[in-house]
Amino acid sequence: MDSPPKSNTLKTNLCFFFVLLSTNLLTLFLSSSLYSSCSLRSLTSTAATTATDDRSSFSGQLTSQSDELLTFVSQQSLPLGFNVNFGSGTIYSPVGRACTLFPDELLRYMSYNVNGSCPDDELLAQRLLLKGCEPLPRRRCRPAAPLRYPEPYPLPISLWTMPPDSSVVWTAYSCKNYTCLINRKKNQKGFDDCKDCFDLEGRERTRWTTPDGGLNFAIDEVLATRKPGTVRIGLDIGGGVATFAVKMMERNITIVTSSMNLNGPFNSFIASRGVVPLYMSISQRLPFFDNTLDIVHSMHVLSNWIPTTVLHFLVFDVYRVLRPGGLFWLDHFFCVGEQLEEVYAPLIRSVGFNELKWVVGRKLDRGPELREVYLSALLEKPLSNSW
């Protein structure tokens, strides 16, 4: 019998090969498409479930709270419906996530009569705020006010005149008048924030007036690094009784002063002087738009008592709110000597400022054995390539 022609056998084998290859490629394509589609749906479903769980968890943490808090955090519909600026037809009141971590204190704080008088509980409110419950959710009650509130002194007299004791509600403080606050540096043992700040005839008078070639920069020395009149508005972080803001006001510069009431009526005192207080902690995002301020100053507050990550957040936030060419005056930052080179100098420099001045000196007020140092720096946000 004759054998089949070899050419027919070769054609048949090639045909089977191409069919097999095509089938495998089609199978691979279909399995990849189905896998990708299922994976995407799975990821989307997981993300949605996680978000729902987070919202449910947050709501669950509030179920034992007062009706007023539940009303505050609930969704509110906009009366005119969908708003293109919001991108929504609803609005939520902001409340700090950390508030839910302290349910007993939060319940006490939010237990009050709506449309009535607020409890006189400044210490409780400040404790919550310092723990990260910021902004505080109390909204619909009237705060305690002095019984016989006096009219403030007019400007410019108010800048350097002690206000009357009757301008303050003293319940939250160990001192019950300004004379006690002025004398506490010599009469009171232990630490208190800004112990001699309320004595306007003492060291406050001479702060930032004369440069010493070292850690103590003068206001006029700093302003001389900018064109005249271009430093107009700014912020002083943890500014005590706002003497920095007062001295800048005397130079036609507007400074907002952030301050807490740490065993003293700092915010009331700042307002009595005729400058603007801002009651907020160092953990809060600065309430200013990007690239707007000419200068940010901070003395003593930004130091090694702040967690490193929180400090990094804050220095970046200072960079954010400063305009290009704006100044960050870091005034007497303190830490242990080796911390400066190993931690804080790299942290500050990582943000991207230009260094106009960088001065390091020893901090000896608590004894040389602690090896503490001060850093005073004048930093500039670059005019270009700021990102």
mmCIF file of C-alpha atoms in Angstrom:
data_model
loop_
_atom_site.group_PDB
_atom_site.id
_atom_site.type_symbol
_atom_site.label_atom_id
_atom_site.label_comp_id
_atom_site.label_asym_id
_atom_site.label_seq_id
_atom_site.Cartn_x
_atom_site.Cartn_y
_atom_site.Cartn_z
ATOM 1 C CA MET A 1 0.000 0.000 0.000
ATOM 2 C CA ASP A 2 1.257 3.442 -0.841
ATOM 3 C CA SER A 3 1.977 5.817 2.170
ATOM 4 C CA PRO A 4 0.091 9.169 2.324
ATOM 5 C CA PRO A 5 1.831 12.151 0.880
ATOM 6 C CA LYS A 6 4.107 13.939 3.440
ATOM 7 C CA SER A 7 2.817 17.381 2.440
ATOM 8 C CA ASN A 8 -0.745 16.511 3.578
ATOM 9 C CA THR A 9 0.530 15.260 6.940
ATOM 10 C CA LEU A 10 2.515 18.489 7.514
ATOM 11 C CA LYS A 11 -0.516 20.644 6.680
ATOM 12 C CA THR A 12 -2.676 18.691 9.094
ATOM 13 C CA ASN A 13 -0.145 19.036 11.946
ATOM 14 C CA LEU A 14 0.219 22.786 11.396
ATOM 15 C CA CYS A 15 -3.564 23.173 11.428
ATOM 16 C CA PHE A 16 -3.870 21.352 14.750
ATOM 17 C CA PHE A 17 -1.008 23.470 16.171
ATOM 18 C CA PHE A 18 -2.679 26.785 15.274
ATOM 19 C CA VAL A 19 -6.048 25.619 16.642
ATOM 20 C CA LEU A 20 -4.419 24.601 19.929
ATOM 21 C CA LEU A 21 -2.486 27.892 20.201
ATOM 22 C CA SER A 22 -5.599 29.984 19.478
ATOM 23 C CA THR A 23 -7.615 28.057 22.049
ATOM 24 C CA ASN A 24 -4.982 28.619 24.752
ATOM 25 C CA LEU A 25 -4.718 32.324 23.980
ATOM 26 C CA LEU A 26 -8.497 32.719 24.108
ATOM 27 C CA THR A 27 -8.640 30.866 27.415
ATOM 28 C CA LEU A 28 -5.876 33.083 28.844
ATOM 29 C CA PHE A 29 -7.652 36.262 27.706
ATOM 30 C CA LEU A 30 -11.014 35.228 29.136
ATOM 31 C CA SER A 31 -9.566 34.087 32.470
ATOM 32 C CA SER A 32 -7.541 37.329 32.840
ATOM 33 C CA SER A 33 -10.571 39.498 32.078
ATOM 34 C CA LEU A 34 -12.808 37.613 34.456
ATOM 35 C CA TYR A 35 -10.146 37.639 37.183
ATOM 36 C CA SER A 36 -9.550 41.394 36.814
ATOM 37 C CA SER A 37 -13.254 42.143 36.865
ATOM 38 C CA CYS A 38 -13.841 39.987 39.915
ATOM 39 C CA SER A 39 -10.774 41.404 41.671
ATOM 40 C CA LEU A 40 -11.924 44.990 41.049
ATOM 41 C CA ARG A 41 -15.417 44.215 42.306
ATOM 42 C CA SER A 42 -13.895 42.486 45.330
ATOM 43 C CA LEU A 43 -11.644 45.456 46.147
ATOM 44 C CA THR A 44 -14.482 47.923 45.655
ATOM 45 C CA SER A 45 -16.773 45.819 47.810
ATOM 46 C CA THR A 46 -14.101 45.521 50.509
ATOM 47 C CA ALA A 47 -13.474 49.289 50.527
ATOM 48 C CA ALA A 48 -17.193 50.019 50.712
ATOM 49 C CA THR A 49 -17.645 47.486 53.503
ATOM 50 C CA THR A 50 -14.694 48.988 55.417
ATOM 51 C CA ALA A 51 -16.081 52.528 55.058
ATOM 52 C CA THR A 52 -19.510 51.327 56.176
ATOM 53 C CA ASP A 53 -17.974 49.510 59.130
ATOM 54 C CA ASP A 54 -16.037 52.652 60.089
ATOM 55 C CA ARG A 55 -19.193 54.766 59.965
ATOM 56 C CA SER A 56 -21.113 52.146 61.934
ATOM 57 C CA SER A 57 -18.309 51.936 64.482
ATOM 58 C CA PHE A 58 -18.253 55.736 64.847
ATOM 59 C CA SER A 59 -22.043 55.864 65.215
ATOM 60 C CA GLY A 60 -21.924 53.016 67.687
ATOM 61 C CA GLN A 61 -19.484 54.904 69.870
ATOM 62 C CA LEU A 62 -21.970 57.775 70.131
ATOM 63 C CA THR A 63 -25.101 55.808 71.008
ATOM 64 C CA SER A 64 -24.602 56.344 74.736
ATOM 65 C CA GLN A 65 -24.072 60.083 74.302
ATOM 66 C CA SER A 66 -26.450 62.972 74.868
ATOM 67 C CA ASP A 67 -29.210 63.806 72.399
ATOM 68 C CA GLU A 68 -27.517 67.145 71.737
ATOM 69 C CA LEU A 69 -24.303 65.482 70.535
ATOM 70 C CA LEU A 70 -26.256 63.055 68.343
ATOM 71 C CA THR A 71 -28.130 66.013 66.850
ATOM 72 C CA PHE A 72 -24.860 67.841 66.259
ATOM 73 C CA VAL A 73 -23.167 64.996 64.355
ATOM 74 C CA SER A 74 -26.208 63.957 62.338
ATOM 75 C CA GLN A 75 -26.616 64.636 58.631
ATOM 76 C CA GLN A 76 -28.455 67.881 57.823
ATOM 77 C CA SER A 77 -30.142 68.452 54.468
ATOM 78 C CA LEU A 78 -29.475 71.740 52.690
ATOM 79 C CA PRO A 79 -32.788 73.673 52.414
ATOM 80 C CA LEU A 80 -32.258 74.408 48.701
ATOM 81 C CA GLY A 81 -31.150 70.897 47.810
ATOM 82 C CA PHE A 82 -27.976 69.927 45.962
ATOM 83 C CA ASN A 83 -25.262 72.591 46.047
ATOM 84 C CA VAL A 84 -22.540 72.535 43.399
ATOM 85 C CA ASN A 85 -20.017 74.111 45.792
ATOM 86 C CA PHE A 86 -20.579 71.358 48.348
ATOM 87 C CA GLY A 87 -20.950 68.656 45.732
ATOM 88 C CA SER A 88 -23.761 67.402 47.934
ATOM 89 C CA GLY A 89 -27.235 68.103 49.232
ATOM 90 C CA THR A 90 -26.259 67.470 52.837
ATOM 91 C CA ILE A 91 -23.857 68.845 55.405
ATOM 92 C CA TYR A 92 -22.214 67.424 58.531
ATOM 93 C CA SER A 93 -20.953 69.423 61.506
ATOM 94 C CA PRO A 94 -17.258 68.748 62.164
ATOM 95 C CA VAL A 95 -16.287 66.908 65.327
ATOM 96 C CA GLY A 96 -12.884 65.584 66.326
ATOM 97 C CA ARG A 97 -12.533 61.797 65.965
ATOM 98 C CA ALA A 98 -10.679 61.721 69.293
ATOM 99 C CA CYS A 99 -13.835 62.937 71.076
ATOM 100 C CA THR A 100 -15.215 59.386 70.970
ATOM 101 C CA LEU A 101 -12.154 58.072 72.824
ATOM 102 C CA PHE A 102 -13.234 59.861 76.009
ATOM 103 C CA PRO A 103 -16.954 59.041 76.275
ATOM 104 C CA ASP A 104 -17.427 59.891 79.955
ATOM 105 C CA GLU A 105 -15.862 63.340 79.654
ATOM 106 C CA LEU A 106 -17.672 63.946 76.369
ATOM 107 C CA LEU A 107 -21.019 63.020 77.936
ATOM 108 C CA ARG A 108 -20.414 65.459 80.808
ATOM 109 C CA TYR A 109 -19.385 68.196 78.405
ATOM 110 C CA MET A 110 -22.409 67.762 76.129
ATOM 111 C CA SER A 111 -24.977 67.515 78.939
ATOM 112 C CA TYR A 112 -26.594 70.961 79.099
ATOM 113 C CA ASN A 113 -29.886 72.670 78.469
ATOM 114 C CA VAL A 114 -30.263 73.709 74.839
ATOM 115 C CA ASN A 115 -30.886 77.477 74.610
ATOM 116 C CA GLY A 116 -29.846 77.780 78.248
ATOM 117 C CA SER A 117 -26.628 78.544 80.107
ATOM 118 C CA CYS A 118 -23.489 76.495 79.487
ATOM 119 C CA PRO A 119 -21.969 74.752 82.515
ATOM 120 C CA ASP A 120 -18.990 76.610 83.975
ATOM 121 C CA ASP A 121 -16.539 73.840 83.035
ATOM 122 C CA GLU A 122 -13.610 75.447 81.220
ATOM 123 C CA LEU A 123 -11.121 72.905 82.605
ATOM 124 C CA LEU A 124 -13.138 69.994 81.227
ATOM 125 C CA ALA A 125 -13.464 71.667 77.834
ATOM 126 C CA GLN A 126 -9.752 72.443 77.617
ATOM 127 C CA ARG A 127 -8.804 68.924 78.693
ATOM 128 C CA LEU A 128 -10.916 67.468 75.875
ATOM 129 C CA LEU A 129 -9.457 69.920 73.384
ATOM 130 C CA LEU A 130 -5.865 69.114 74.375
ATOM 131 C CA LYS A 131 -6.593 65.397 73.955
ATOM 132 C CA GLY A 132 -7.590 65.996 70.334
ATOM 133 C CA CYS A 133 -11.348 66.539 70.695
ATOM 134 C CA GLU A 134 -11.157 69.522 68.401
ATOM 135 C CA PRO A 135 -13.263 71.330 67.367
ATOM 136 C CA LEU A 136 -15.360 71.006 70.497
ATOM 137 C CA PRO A 137 -18.971 70.053 69.671
ATOM 138 C CA ARG A 138 -20.835 72.267 72.152
ATOM 139 C CA ARG A 139 -22.839 74.867 70.220
ATOM 140 C CA ARG A 140 -26.274 75.776 71.630
ATOM 141 C CA CYS A 141 -25.815 77.337 75.064
ATOM 142 C CA ARG A 142 -24.623 80.669 76.488
ATOM 143 C CA PRO A 143 -21.198 80.671 78.181
ATOM 144 C CA ALA A 144 -20.623 82.042 81.648
ATOM 145 C CA ALA A 145 -19.697 85.730 81.615
ATOM 146 C CA PRO A 146 -18.487 88.121 84.323
ATOM 147 C CA LEU A 147 -21.303 89.601 86.409
ATOM 148 C CA ARG A 148 -20.134 93.182 85.914
ATOM 149 C CA TYR A 149 -18.136 93.147 82.704
ATOM 150 C CA PRO A 150 -16.390 96.511 82.203
ATOM 151 C CA GLU A 151 -15.918 98.232 78.886
ATOM 152 C CA PRO A 152 -12.363 97.584 77.592
ATOM 153 C CA TYR A 153 -9.781 100.322 77.508
ATOM 154 C CA PRO A 154 -9.519 102.019 74.096
ATOM 155 C CA LEU A 155 -6.571 101.525 71.769
ATOM 156 C CA PRO A 156 -3.680 102.225 72.133
ATOM 157 C CA ILE A 157 -4.052 102.478 75.950
ATOM 158 C CA SER A 158 -5.226 98.865 76.147
ATOM 159 C CA LEU A 159 -1.997 97.494 74.659
ATOM 160 C CA TRP A 160 0.018 98.039 77.851
ATOM 161 C CA THR A 161 -2.645 98.476 80.544
ATOM 162 C CA MET A 162 -3.749 95.733 82.926
ATOM 163 C CA PRO A 163 -7.467 95.051 82.476
ATOM 164 C CA PRO A 164 -9.821 94.999 85.482
ATOM 165 C CA ASP A 165 -10.214 91.720 87.378
ATOM 166 C CA SER A 166 -13.948 91.924 86.698
ATOM 167 C CA SER A 167 -13.335 91.232 82.977
ATOM 168 C CA VAL A 168 -12.615 87.532 83.648
ATOM 169 C CA VAL A 169 -14.472 84.471 84.934
ATOM 170 C CA TRP A 170 -11.843 83.113 87.368
ATOM 171 C CA THR A 171 -13.420 79.761 88.266
ATOM 172 C CA ALA A 172 -10.939 77.614 86.333
ATOM 173 C CA TYR A 173 -7.738 79.184 87.682
ATOM 174 C CA SER A 174 -5.804 78.928 90.945
ATOM 175 C CA CYS A 175 -5.261 82.704 90.882
ATOM 176 C CA LYS A 176 -8.440 84.752 91.291
ATOM 177 C CA ASN A 177 -7.088 88.126 90.170
ATOM 178 C CA TYR A 178 -4.348 89.636 88.018
ATOM 179 C CA THR A 179 -2.247 90.698 91.009
ATOM 180 C CA CYS A 180 -1.851 87.018 91.901
ATOM 181 C CA LEU A 181 -0.810 86.214 88.318
ATOM 182 C CA ILE A 182 1.753 89.003 88.256
ATOM 183 C CA ASN A 183 3.288 87.867 91.549
ATOM 184 C CA ARG A 184 3.265 84.130 90.968
ATOM 185 C CA LYS A 185 6.814 83.988 89.644
ATOM 186 C CA LYS A 186 8.178 85.004 93.046
ATOM 187 C CA ASN A 187 5.421 83.525 95.243
ATOM 188 C CA GLN A 188 4.606 80.220 93.569
ATOM 189 C CA LYS A 189 6.803 77.135 93.412
ATOM 190 C CA GLY A 190 6.645 74.628 90.578
ATOM 191 C CA PHE A 191 5.925 75.063 86.889
ATOM 192 C CA ASP A 192 3.242 77.220 85.345
ATOM 193 C CA ASP A 193 3.019 78.173 81.698
ATOM 194 C CA CYS A 194 4.432 81.637 80.974
ATOM 195 C CA LYS A 195 4.824 82.385 84.675
ATOM 196 C CA ASP A 196 5.873 86.030 84.322
ATOM 197 C CA CYS A 197 3.889 86.882 81.169
ATOM 198 C CA PHE A 198 1.152 88.893 82.896
ATOM 199 C CA ASP A 199 3.648 91.413 84.301
ATOM 200 C CA LEU A 200 3.534 93.991 81.509
ATOM 201 C CA GLU A 201 6.068 96.177 83.294
ATOM 202 C CA GLY A 202 8.595 93.372 83.528
ATOM 203 C CA ARG A 203 10.353 91.351 80.854
ATOM 204 C CA GLU A 204 7.444 91.680 78.409
ATOM 205 C CA ARG A 205 8.410 95.324 77.809
ATOM 206 C CA THR A 206 11.854 94.464 76.465
ATOM 207 C CA ARG A 207 11.192 91.306 74.473
ATOM 208 C CA TRP A 208 12.411 91.352 70.843
ATOM 209 C CA THR A 209 13.712 94.940 71.082
ATOM 210 C CA THR A 210 17.490 94.526 70.953
ATOM 211 C CA PRO A 211 19.431 91.864 69.020
ATOM 212 C CA ASP A 212 22.316 90.300 70.919
ATOM 213 C CA GLY A 213 24.083 88.629 67.998
ATOM 214 C CA GLY A 214 22.953 85.246 69.316
ATOM 215 C CA LEU A 215 19.674 83.540 70.096
ATOM 216 C CA ASN A 216 17.675 86.720 70.698
ATOM 217 C CA PHE A 217 16.574 88.191 67.365
ATOM 218 C CA ALA A 218 14.900 91.607 67.343
ATOM 219 C CA ILE A 219 11.678 92.327 65.484
ATOM 220 C CA ASP A 220 13.221 95.141 63.458
ATOM 221 C CA GLU A 221 16.172 92.919 62.587
ATOM 222 C CA VAL A 222 13.813 90.261 61.216
ATOM 223 C CA LEU A 223 11.631 92.747 59.337
ATOM 224 C CA ALA A 224 14.743 94.187 57.694
ATOM 225 C CA THR A 225 15.125 90.941 55.730
ATOM 226 C CA ARG A 226 11.972 91.827 53.726
ATOM 227 C CA LYS A 227 11.085 94.870 51.648
ATOM 228 C CA PRO A 228 9.460 97.594 53.791
ATOM 229 C CA GLY A 229 5.723 97.082 54.170
ATOM 230 C CA THR A 230 5.628 93.544 52.784
ATOM 231 C CA VAL A 231 5.223 91.869 56.185
ATOM 232 C CA ARG A 232 1.580 92.708 56.944
ATOM 233 C CA ILE A 233 -0.206 89.717 58.481
ATOM 234 C CA GLY A 234 0.828 86.645 60.430
ATOM 235 C CA LEU A 235 0.424 84.179 63.269
ATOM 236 C CA ASP A 236 2.131 83.708 66.628
ATOM 237 C CA ILE A 237 1.829 80.063 67.769
ATOM 238 C CA GLY A 238 1.537 79.730 71.538
ATOM 239 C CA GLY A 239 2.031 83.439 71.991
ATOM 240 C CA GLY A 240 1.431 83.749 75.746
ATOM 241 C CA VAL A 241 -0.218 87.109 76.417
ATOM 242 C CA ALA A 242 0.348 88.333 72.830
ATOM 243 C CA THR A 243 3.184 90.767 73.472
ATOM 244 C CA PHE A 244 4.656 89.780 70.106
ATOM 245 C CA ALA A 245 1.360 90.712 68.426
ATOM 246 C CA VAL A 246 1.227 94.003 70.339
ATOM 247 C CA LYS A 247 4.743 94.974 69.274
ATOM 248 C CA MET A 248 3.941 94.071 65.676
ATOM 249 C CA MET A 249 0.716 96.116 65.861
ATOM 250 C CA GLU A 250 2.864 99.094 66.832
ATOM 251 C CA ARG A 251 4.544 98.544 63.463
ATOM 252 C CA ASN A 252 1.186 98.319 61.606
ATOM 253 C CA ILE A 253 1.393 94.515 61.301
ATOM 254 C CA THR A 254 -1.596 92.320 62.223
ATOM 255 C CA ILE A 255 -0.775 89.148 64.149
ATOM 256 C CA VAL A 256 -3.256 86.520 65.364
ATOM 257 C CA THR A 257 -2.092 84.810 68.572
ATOM 258 C CA SER A 258 -2.911 81.176 69.348
ATOM 259 C CA SER A 259 -2.940 80.373 73.046
ATOM 260 C CA MET A 260 -4.381 77.950 75.587
ATOM 261 C CA ASN A 261 -5.625 78.910 79.054
ATOM 262 C CA LEU A 262 -3.106 76.880 81.054
ATOM 263 C CA ASN A 263 -3.934 78.025 84.608
ATOM 264 C CA GLY A 264 -4.472 81.586 83.487
ATOM 265 C CA PRO A 265 -6.981 83.583 81.409
ATOM 266 C CA PHE A 266 -4.625 84.011 78.455
ATOM 267 C CA ASN A 267 -7.285 84.392 75.766
ATOM 268 C CA SER A 268 -9.308 86.912 77.774
ATOM 269 C CA PHE A 269 -6.151 88.892 78.519
ATOM 270 C CA ILE A 270 -5.089 88.907 74.853
ATOM 271 C CA ALA A 271 -8.507 90.238 73.810
ATOM 272 C CA SER A 272 -8.378 92.889 76.553
ATOM 273 C CA ARG A 273 -5.145 94.190 75.046
ATOM 274 C CA GLY A 274 -6.913 94.727 71.712
ATOM 275 C CA VAL A 275 -5.369 91.943 69.611
ATOM 276 C CA VAL A 276 -6.931 88.727 68.319
ATOM 277 C CA PRO A 277 -6.714 85.469 70.331
ATOM 278 C CA LEU A 278 -7.101 82.052 68.711
ATOM 279 C CA TYR A 279 -8.056 79.267 71.124
ATOM 280 C CA MET A 280 -6.595 76.119 69.572
ATOM 281 C CA SER A 281 -4.048 73.414 70.330
ATOM 282 C CA ILE A 282 -0.862 72.638 68.410
ATOM 283 C CA SER A 283 -2.484 69.449 67.068
ATOM 284 C CA GLN A 284 -5.099 71.341 65.056
ATOM 285 C CA ARG A 285 -4.563 72.150 61.382
ATOM 286 C CA LEU A 286 -3.901 75.880 61.091
ATOM 287 C CA PRO A 287 -7.156 77.623 60.071
ATOM 288 C CA PHE A 288 -5.656 79.630 57.220
ATOM 289 C CA PHE A 289 -5.657 79.126 53.470
ATOM 290 C CA ASP A 290 -2.505 78.094 51.587
ATOM 291 C CA ASN A 291 0.147 80.714 50.742
ATOM 292 C CA THR A 292 -1.479 83.598 52.649
ATOM 293 C CA LEU A 293 0.570 84.689 55.699
ATOM 294 C CA ASP A 294 3.661 86.863 55.633
ATOM 295 C CA ILE A 295 5.149 85.602 58.912
ATOM 296 C CA VAL A 296 4.682 82.833 61.481
ATOM 297 C CA HIS A 297 6.431 83.112 64.849
ATOM 298 C CA SER A 298 6.651 80.709 67.766
ATOM 299 C CA MET A 299 8.659 81.026 70.981
ATOM 300 C CA HIS A 300 9.343 78.089 73.346
ATOM 301 C CA VAL A 301 6.156 76.200 72.388
ATOM 302 C CA LEU A 302 7.518 74.157 69.471
ATOM 303 C CA SER A 303 10.009 71.966 71.315
ATOM 304 C CA ASN A 304 10.856 68.375 72.226
ATOM 305 C CA TRP A 305 7.770 67.858 74.410
ATOM 306 C CA ILE A 306 5.746 67.472 71.185
ATOM 307 C CA PRO A 307 5.641 64.000 69.543
ATOM 308 C CA THR A 308 7.989 64.034 66.559
ATOM 309 C CA THR A 309 5.312 63.187 63.988
ATOM 310 C CA VAL A 310 2.970 65.883 65.337
ATOM 311 C CA LEU A 311 5.817 68.398 65.149
ATOM 312 C CA HIS A 312 6.516 67.381 61.544
ATOM 313 C CA PHE A 313 2.833 67.880 60.691
ATOM 314 C CA LEU A 314 2.922 71.323 62.278
ATOM 315 C CA VAL A 315 6.104 72.552 60.591
ATOM 316 C CA PHE A 316 4.708 71.446 57.226
ATOM 317 C CA ASP A 317 1.482 73.290 58.070
ATOM 318 C CA VAL A 318 3.484 76.452 58.776
ATOM 319 C CA TYR A 319 5.096 76.035 55.361
ATOM 320 C CA ARG A 320 1.645 75.577 53.807
ATOM 321 C CA VAL A 321 0.109 78.791 55.181
ATOM 322 C CA LEU A 322 3.134 81.005 54.491
ATOM 323 C CA ARG A 323 3.193 82.795 51.155
ATOM 324 C CA PRO A 324 6.253 82.290 48.954
ATOM 325 C CA GLY A 325 8.935 84.482 50.505
ATOM 326 C CA GLY A 326 7.162 84.359 53.896
ATOM 327 C CA LEU A 327 9.127 84.003 57.140
ATOM 328 C CA PHE A 328 9.043 81.321 59.829
ATOM 329 C CA TRP A 329 10.683 82.667 62.989
ATOM 330 C CA LEU A 330 11.418 79.665 65.211
ATOM 331 C CA ASP A 331 12.277 81.361 68.495
ATOM 332 C CA HIS A 332 14.106 79.437 71.245
ATOM 333 C CA PHE A 333 13.163 75.892 70.242
ATOM 334 C CA PHE A 334 14.683 73.657 72.924
ATOM 335 C CA CYS A 335 15.778 70.030 73.206
ATOM 336 C CA VAL A 336 18.664 67.904 74.440
ATOM 337 C CA GLY A 337 21.867 68.575 72.494
ATOM 338 C CA GLU A 338 22.142 65.288 70.623
ATOM 339 C CA GLN A 339 18.439 65.394 69.722
ATOM 340 C CA LEU A 340 18.995 68.540 67.690
ATOM 341 C CA GLU A 341 21.444 66.988 65.251
ATOM 342 C CA GLU A 342 19.906 63.526 65.184
ATOM 343 C CA VAL A 343 16.187 64.383 65.097
ATOM 344 C CA TYR A 344 15.058 68.001 65.009
ATOM 345 C CA ALA A 345 17.483 69.696 62.619
ATOM 346 C CA PRO A 346 16.855 67.008 59.933
ATOM 347 C CA LEU A 347 13.092 67.245 60.594
ATOM 348 C CA ILE A 348 12.997 71.033 60.177
ATOM 349 C CA ARG A 349 15.299 71.026 57.174
ATOM 350 C CA SER A 350 13.297 68.300 55.422
ATOM 351 C CA VAL A 351 10.358 70.677 54.950
ATOM 352 C CA GLY A 352 12.126 72.844 52.380
ATOM 353 C CA PHE A 353 12.756 76.263 53.935
ATOM 354 C CA ASN A 354 15.703 78.476 53.054
ATOM 355 C CA GLU A 355 17.827 79.221 56.141
ATOM 356 C CA LEU A 356 18.416 82.944 56.701
ATOM 357 C CA LYS A 357 19.632 82.527 60.300
ATOM 358 C CA TRP A 358 20.366 79.380 62.346
ATOM 359 C CA VAL A 359 21.764 79.922 65.838
ATOM 360 C CA VAL A 360 22.300 77.261 68.528
ATOM 361 C CA GLY A 361 23.122 78.052 72.157
ATOM 362 C CA ARG A 362 23.089 76.365 75.556
ATOM 363 C CA LYS A 363 19.950 76.321 77.709
ATOM 364 C CA LEU A 364 21.080 76.541 81.324
ATOM 365 C CA ASP A 365 17.986 77.569 83.307
ATOM 366 C CA ARG A 366 17.399 73.990 84.552
ATOM 367 C CA GLY A 367 21.081 73.178 85.038
ATOM 368 C CA PRO A 368 23.964 72.283 82.683
ATOM 369 C CA GLU A 369 23.732 68.585 83.571
ATOM 370 C CA LEU A 370 20.609 68.256 81.379
ATOM 371 C CA ARG A 371 22.675 69.216 78.283
ATOM 372 C CA GLU A 372 19.771 71.216 76.832
ATOM 373 C CA VAL A 373 20.176 73.595 73.909
ATOM 374 C CA TYR A 374 18.158 76.353 72.240
ATOM 375 C CA LEU A 375 17.714 76.837 68.516
ATOM 376 C CA SER A 376 16.635 80.188 67.089
ATOM 377 C CA ALA A 377 16.140 80.153 63.339
ATOM 378 C CA LEU A 378 14.786 82.489 60.691
ATOM 379 C CA LEU A 379 13.505 80.437 57.766
ATOM 380 C CA GLU A 380 12.102 81.550 54.416
ATOM 381 C CA LYS A 381 9.592 79.772 52.213
ATOM 382 C CA PRO A 382 11.164 79.751 48.713
ATOM 383 C CA LEU A 383 9.773 82.224 46.192
ATOM 384 C CA SER A 384 9.693 79.550 43.496
ATOM 385 C CA ASN A 385 9.658 75.758 43.294
ATOM 386 C CA SER A 386 7.911 75.603 46.664
ATOM 387 C CA TRP A 387 6.645 72.073 46.102
#
